[in-house]
PDB file of C-alpha atoms and ligand atoms in Angstrom:
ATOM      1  CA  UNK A   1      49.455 -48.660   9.004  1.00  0.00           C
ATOM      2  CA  UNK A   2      47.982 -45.046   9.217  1.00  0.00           C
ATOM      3  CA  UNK A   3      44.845 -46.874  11.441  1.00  0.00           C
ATOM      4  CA  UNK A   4      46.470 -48.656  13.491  1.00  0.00           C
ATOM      5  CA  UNK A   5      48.927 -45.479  14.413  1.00  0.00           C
ATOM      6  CA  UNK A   6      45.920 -42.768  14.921  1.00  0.00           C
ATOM      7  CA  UNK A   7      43.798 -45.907  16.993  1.00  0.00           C
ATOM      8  CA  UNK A   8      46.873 -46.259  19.471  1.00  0.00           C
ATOM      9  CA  UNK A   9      47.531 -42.190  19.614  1.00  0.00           C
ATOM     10  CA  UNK A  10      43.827 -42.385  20.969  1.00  0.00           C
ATOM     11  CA  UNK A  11      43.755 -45.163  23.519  1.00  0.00           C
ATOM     12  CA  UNK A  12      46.786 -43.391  24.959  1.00  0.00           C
ATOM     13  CA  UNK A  13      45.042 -40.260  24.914  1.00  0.00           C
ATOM     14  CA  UNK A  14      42.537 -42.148  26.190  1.00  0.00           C
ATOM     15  CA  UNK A  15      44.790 -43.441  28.831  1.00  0.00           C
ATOM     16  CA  UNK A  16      46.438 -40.140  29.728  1.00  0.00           C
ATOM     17  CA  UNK A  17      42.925 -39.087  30.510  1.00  0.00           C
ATOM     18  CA  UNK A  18      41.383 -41.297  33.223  1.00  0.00           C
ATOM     19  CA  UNK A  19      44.835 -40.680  34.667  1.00  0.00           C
ATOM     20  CA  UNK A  20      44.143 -37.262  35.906  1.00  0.00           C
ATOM     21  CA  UNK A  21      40.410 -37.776  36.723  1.00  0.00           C
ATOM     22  CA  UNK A  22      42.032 -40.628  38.888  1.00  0.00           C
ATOM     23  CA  UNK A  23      44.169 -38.284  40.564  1.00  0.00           C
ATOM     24  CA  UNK A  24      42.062 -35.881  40.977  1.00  0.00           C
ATOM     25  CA  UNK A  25      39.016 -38.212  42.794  1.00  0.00           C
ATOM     26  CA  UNK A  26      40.788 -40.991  44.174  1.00  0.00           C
ATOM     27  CA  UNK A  27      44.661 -40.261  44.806  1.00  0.00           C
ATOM     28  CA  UNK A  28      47.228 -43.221  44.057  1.00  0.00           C
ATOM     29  CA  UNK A  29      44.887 -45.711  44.370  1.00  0.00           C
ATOM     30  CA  UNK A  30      45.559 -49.665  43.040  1.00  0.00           C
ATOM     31  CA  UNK A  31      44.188 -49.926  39.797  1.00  0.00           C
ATOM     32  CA  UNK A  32      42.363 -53.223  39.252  1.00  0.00           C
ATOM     33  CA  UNK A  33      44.733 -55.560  36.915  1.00  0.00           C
ATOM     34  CA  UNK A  34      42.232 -57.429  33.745  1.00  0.00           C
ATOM     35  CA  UNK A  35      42.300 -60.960  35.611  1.00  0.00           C
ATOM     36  CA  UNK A  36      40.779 -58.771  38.652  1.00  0.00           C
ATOM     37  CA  UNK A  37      37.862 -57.385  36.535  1.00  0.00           C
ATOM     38  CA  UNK A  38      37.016 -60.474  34.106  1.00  0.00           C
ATOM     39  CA  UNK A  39      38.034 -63.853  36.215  1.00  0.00           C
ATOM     40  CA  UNK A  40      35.397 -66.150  36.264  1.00  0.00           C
ATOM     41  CA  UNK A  41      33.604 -66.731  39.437  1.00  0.00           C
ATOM     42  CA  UNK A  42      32.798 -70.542  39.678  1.00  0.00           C
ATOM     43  CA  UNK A  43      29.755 -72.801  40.370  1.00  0.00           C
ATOM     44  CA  UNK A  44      31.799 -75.491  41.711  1.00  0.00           C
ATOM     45  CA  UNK A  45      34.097 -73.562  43.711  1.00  0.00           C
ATOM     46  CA  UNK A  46      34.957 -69.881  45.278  1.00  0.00           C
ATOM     47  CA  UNK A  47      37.131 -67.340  43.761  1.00  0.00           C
ATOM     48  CA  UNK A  48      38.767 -65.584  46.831  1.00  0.00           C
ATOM     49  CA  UNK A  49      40.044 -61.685  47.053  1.00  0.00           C
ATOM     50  CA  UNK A  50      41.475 -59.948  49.782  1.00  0.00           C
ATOM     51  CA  UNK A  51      42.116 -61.398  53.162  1.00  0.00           C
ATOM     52  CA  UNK A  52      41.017 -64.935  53.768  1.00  0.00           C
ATOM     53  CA  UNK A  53      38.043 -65.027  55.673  1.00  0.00           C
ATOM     54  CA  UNK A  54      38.360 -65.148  59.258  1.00  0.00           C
ATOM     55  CA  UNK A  55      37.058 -66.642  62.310  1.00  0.00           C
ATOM     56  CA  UNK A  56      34.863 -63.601  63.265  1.00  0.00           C
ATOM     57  CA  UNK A  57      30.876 -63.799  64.155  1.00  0.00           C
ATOM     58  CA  UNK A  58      28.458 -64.574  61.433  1.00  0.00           C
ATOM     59  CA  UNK A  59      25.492 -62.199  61.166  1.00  0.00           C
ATOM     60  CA  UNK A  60      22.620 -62.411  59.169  1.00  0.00           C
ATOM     61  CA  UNK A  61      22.540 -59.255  56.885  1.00  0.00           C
ATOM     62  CA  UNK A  62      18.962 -58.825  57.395  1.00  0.00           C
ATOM     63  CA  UNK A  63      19.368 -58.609  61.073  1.00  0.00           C
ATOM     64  CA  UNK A  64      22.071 -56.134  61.017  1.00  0.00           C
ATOM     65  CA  UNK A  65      19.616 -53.713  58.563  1.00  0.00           C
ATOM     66  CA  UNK A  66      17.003 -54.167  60.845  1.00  0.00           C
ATOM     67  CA  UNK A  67      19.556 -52.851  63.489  1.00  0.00           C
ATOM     68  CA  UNK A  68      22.424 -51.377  61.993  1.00  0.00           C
ATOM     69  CA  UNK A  69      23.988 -49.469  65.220  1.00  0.00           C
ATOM     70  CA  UNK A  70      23.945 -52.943  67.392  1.00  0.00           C
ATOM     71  CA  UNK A  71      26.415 -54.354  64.617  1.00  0.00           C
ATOM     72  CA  UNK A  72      28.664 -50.970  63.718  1.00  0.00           C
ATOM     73  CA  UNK A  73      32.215 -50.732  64.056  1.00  0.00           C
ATOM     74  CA  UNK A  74      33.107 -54.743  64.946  1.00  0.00           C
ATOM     75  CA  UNK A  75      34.209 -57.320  62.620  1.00  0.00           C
ATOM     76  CA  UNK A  76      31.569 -59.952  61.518  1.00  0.00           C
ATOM     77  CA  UNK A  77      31.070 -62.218  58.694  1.00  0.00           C
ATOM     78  CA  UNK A  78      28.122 -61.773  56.390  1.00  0.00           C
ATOM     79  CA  UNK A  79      26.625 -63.447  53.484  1.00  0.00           C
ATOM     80  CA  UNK A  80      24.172 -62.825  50.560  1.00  0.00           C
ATOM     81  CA  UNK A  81      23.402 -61.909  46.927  1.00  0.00           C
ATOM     82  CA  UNK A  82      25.344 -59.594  44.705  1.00  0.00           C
ATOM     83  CA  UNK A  83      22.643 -57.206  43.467  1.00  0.00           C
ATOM     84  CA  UNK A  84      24.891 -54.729  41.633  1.00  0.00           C
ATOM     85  CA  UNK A  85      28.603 -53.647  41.850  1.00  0.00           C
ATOM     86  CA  UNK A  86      31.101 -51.645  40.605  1.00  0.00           C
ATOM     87  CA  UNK A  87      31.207 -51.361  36.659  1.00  0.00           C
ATOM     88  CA  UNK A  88      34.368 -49.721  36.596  1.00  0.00           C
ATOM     89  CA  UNK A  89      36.970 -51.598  38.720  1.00  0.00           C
ATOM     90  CA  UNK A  90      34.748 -53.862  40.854  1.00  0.00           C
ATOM     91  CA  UNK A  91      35.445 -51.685  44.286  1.00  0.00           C
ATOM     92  CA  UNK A  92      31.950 -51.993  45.253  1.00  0.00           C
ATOM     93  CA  UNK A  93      29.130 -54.600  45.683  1.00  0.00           C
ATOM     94  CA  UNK A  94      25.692 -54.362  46.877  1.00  0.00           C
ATOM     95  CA  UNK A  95      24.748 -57.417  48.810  1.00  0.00           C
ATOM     96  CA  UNK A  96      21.295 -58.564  49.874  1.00  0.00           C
ATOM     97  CA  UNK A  97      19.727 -61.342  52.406  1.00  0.00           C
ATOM     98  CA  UNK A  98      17.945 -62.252  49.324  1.00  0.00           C
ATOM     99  CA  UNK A  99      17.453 -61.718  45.453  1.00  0.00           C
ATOM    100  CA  UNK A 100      14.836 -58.973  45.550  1.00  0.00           C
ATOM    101  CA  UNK A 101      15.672 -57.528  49.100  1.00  0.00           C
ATOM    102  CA  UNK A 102      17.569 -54.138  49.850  1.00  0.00           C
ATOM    103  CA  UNK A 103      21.015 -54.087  49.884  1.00  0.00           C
ATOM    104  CA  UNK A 104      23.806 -53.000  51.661  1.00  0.00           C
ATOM    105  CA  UNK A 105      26.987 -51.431  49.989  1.00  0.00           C
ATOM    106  CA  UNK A 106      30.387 -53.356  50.468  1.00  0.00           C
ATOM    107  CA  UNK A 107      33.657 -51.982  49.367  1.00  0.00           C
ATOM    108  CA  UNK A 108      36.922 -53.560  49.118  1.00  0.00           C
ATOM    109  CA  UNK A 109      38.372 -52.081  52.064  1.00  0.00           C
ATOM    110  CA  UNK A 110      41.662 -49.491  50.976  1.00  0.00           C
ATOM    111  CA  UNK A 111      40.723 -50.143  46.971  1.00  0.00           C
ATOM    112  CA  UNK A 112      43.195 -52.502  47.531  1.00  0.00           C
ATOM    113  CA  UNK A 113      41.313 -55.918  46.029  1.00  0.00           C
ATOM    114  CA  UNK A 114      38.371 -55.988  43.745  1.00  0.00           C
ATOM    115  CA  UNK A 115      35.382 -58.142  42.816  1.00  0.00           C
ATOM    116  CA  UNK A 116      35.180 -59.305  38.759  1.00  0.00           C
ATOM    117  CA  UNK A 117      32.932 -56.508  37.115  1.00  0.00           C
ATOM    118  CA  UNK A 118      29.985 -58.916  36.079  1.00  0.00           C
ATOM    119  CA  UNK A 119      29.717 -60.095  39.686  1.00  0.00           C
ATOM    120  CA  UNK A 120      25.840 -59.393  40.195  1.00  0.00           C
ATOM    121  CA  UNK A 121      23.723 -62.669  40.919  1.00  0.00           C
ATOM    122  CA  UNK A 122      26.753 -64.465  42.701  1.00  0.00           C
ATOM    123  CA  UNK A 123      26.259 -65.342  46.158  1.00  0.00           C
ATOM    124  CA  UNK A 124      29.266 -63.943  48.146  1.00  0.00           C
ATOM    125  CA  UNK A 125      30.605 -64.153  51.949  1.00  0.00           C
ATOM    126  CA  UNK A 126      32.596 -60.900  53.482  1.00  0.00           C
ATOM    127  CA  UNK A 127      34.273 -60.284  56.407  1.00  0.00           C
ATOM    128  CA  UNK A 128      34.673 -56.919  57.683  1.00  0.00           C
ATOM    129  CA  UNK A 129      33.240 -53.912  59.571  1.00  0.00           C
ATOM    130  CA  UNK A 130      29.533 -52.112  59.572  1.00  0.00           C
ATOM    131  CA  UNK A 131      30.463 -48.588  59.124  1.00  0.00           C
ATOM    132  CA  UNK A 132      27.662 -45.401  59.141  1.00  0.00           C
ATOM    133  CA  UNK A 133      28.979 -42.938  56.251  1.00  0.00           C
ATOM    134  CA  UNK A 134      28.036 -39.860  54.443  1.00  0.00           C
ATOM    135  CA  UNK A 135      29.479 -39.787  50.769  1.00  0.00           C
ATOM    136  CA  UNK A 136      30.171 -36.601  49.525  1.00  0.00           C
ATOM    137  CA  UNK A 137      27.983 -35.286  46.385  1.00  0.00           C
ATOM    138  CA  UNK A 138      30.818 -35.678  44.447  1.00  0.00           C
ATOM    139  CA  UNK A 139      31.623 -39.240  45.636  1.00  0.00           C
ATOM    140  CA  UNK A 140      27.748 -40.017  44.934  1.00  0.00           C
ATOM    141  CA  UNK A 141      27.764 -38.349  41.688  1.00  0.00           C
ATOM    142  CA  UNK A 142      30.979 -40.053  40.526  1.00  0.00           C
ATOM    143  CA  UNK A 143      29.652 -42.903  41.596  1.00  0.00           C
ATOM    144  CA  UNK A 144      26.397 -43.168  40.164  1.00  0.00           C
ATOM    145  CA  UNK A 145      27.903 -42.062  36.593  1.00  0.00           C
ATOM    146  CA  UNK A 146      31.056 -43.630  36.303  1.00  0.00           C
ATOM    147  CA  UNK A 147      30.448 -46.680  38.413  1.00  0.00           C
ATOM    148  CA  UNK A 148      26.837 -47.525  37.745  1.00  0.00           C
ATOM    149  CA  UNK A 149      25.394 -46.972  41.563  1.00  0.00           C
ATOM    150  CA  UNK A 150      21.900 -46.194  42.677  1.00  0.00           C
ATOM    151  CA  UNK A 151      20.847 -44.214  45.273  1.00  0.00           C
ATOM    152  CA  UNK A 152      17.197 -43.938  46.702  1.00  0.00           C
ATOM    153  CA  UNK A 153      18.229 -41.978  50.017  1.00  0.00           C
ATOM    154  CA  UNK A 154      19.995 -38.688  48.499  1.00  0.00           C
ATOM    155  CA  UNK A 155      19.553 -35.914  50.668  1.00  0.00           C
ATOM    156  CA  UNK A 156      19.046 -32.209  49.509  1.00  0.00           C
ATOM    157  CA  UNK A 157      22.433 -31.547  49.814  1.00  0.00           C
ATOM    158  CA  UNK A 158      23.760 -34.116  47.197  1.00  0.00           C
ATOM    159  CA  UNK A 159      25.758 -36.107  49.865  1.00  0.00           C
ATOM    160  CA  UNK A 160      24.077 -39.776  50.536  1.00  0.00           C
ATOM    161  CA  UNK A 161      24.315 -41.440  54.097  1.00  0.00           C
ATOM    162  CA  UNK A 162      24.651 -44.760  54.628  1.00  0.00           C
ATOM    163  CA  UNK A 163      25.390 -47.769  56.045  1.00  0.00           C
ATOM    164  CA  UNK A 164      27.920 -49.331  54.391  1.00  0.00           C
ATOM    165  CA  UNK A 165      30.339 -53.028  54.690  1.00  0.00           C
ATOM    166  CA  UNK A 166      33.692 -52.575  54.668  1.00  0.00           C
ATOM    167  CA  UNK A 167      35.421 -55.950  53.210  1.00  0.00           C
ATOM    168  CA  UNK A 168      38.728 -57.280  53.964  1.00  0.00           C
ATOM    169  CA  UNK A 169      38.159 -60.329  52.246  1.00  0.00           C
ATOM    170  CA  UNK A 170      35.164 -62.096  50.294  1.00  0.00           C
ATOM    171  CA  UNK A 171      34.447 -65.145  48.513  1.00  0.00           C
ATOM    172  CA  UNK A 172      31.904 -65.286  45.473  1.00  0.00           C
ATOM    173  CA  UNK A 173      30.629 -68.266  43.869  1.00  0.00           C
ATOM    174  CA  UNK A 174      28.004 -68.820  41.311  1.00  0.00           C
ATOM    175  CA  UNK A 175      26.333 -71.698  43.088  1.00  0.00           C
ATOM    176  CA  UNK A 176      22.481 -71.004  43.463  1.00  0.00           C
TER     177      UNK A 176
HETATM  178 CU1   CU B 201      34.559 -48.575  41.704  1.00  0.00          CU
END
């Protein structure tokens, strides 16, 4: 009886905790719910967050790297590899042409919808916007130890600019 009372005094410690850093970084954002961070993304199928995917062009990610600023600011439909994303709520991907190619960052757009946290090596479509962003040191540093980013482009400064995918809706599947 006395365990089980001090473990629950500490997850809500716990609890109360990433409350304020949450706050603090990120304002009232939605929280992921557990059937956001652990649903199974399917081989035979696609597991759909956010908007439904649109009618809007369809670019090849590679191209638009090659040539960011023809692409910036208008909606298109991508698709690629998840090399990495998010390891605290799934707000983030990194998608590549290919496996072993460089990536581009997606986030959910508005935090509002969230990939499953063990999304890396799916092959996902998005729909959204090509945006050119500088993140903040502490946005880069938060990200890089609470969400499990990596950077190769920081600048002196701390702050990290880059081109960036902003989703309204994607669709992941585990299809090869
Ligand atoms: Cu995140």
């Amino acid at each position: 009886m006395i365990l089980i009372i001090a473990f629950s005094v500490a997850a809500f410690a716990q609890d109360d905790k990433s409350k304020t850093e949450t706050n603090k970084t990120e304002k009232m954002e939605t929280k992921p719910t557990e059937k956001d961070k652990t649903e199974t993304i399917p081989a035979d199928g696609v597991l759909k967050r956010g908007a439904m995917l649109g009618k809007s062009k369809k670019v090849s990610l590679a191209k638009v790297m090659a040539n960011p600023s023809k692409y910036a600011n208008k909606m298109v439909r991508v698709e690629g590899v998840i090399v990495r994303s998010c390891k605290m709520e799934g707000c983030w991907m990194e998608l590549a042409p290919s496996k072993d190619a460089k990536s581009v960052r997606v986030k959910m757009k508005d935090h509002a919808f969230f990939v499953p946290l063990d999304s890396a090596g799916a092959s996902a479509k998005a729909e959204g916007v090509f945006t050119i962003k500088t993140l903040s040191k502490e946005m880069v540093d938060h990200m890089i130890k609470e969400d499990g980013a990596k950077f190769n482009n920081i600048n002196a400064d701390g702050t990290v600019t880059e081109m960036s995918f902003e989703a309204t809706g994607v669709e992941l599947t585990r299809k090869s």
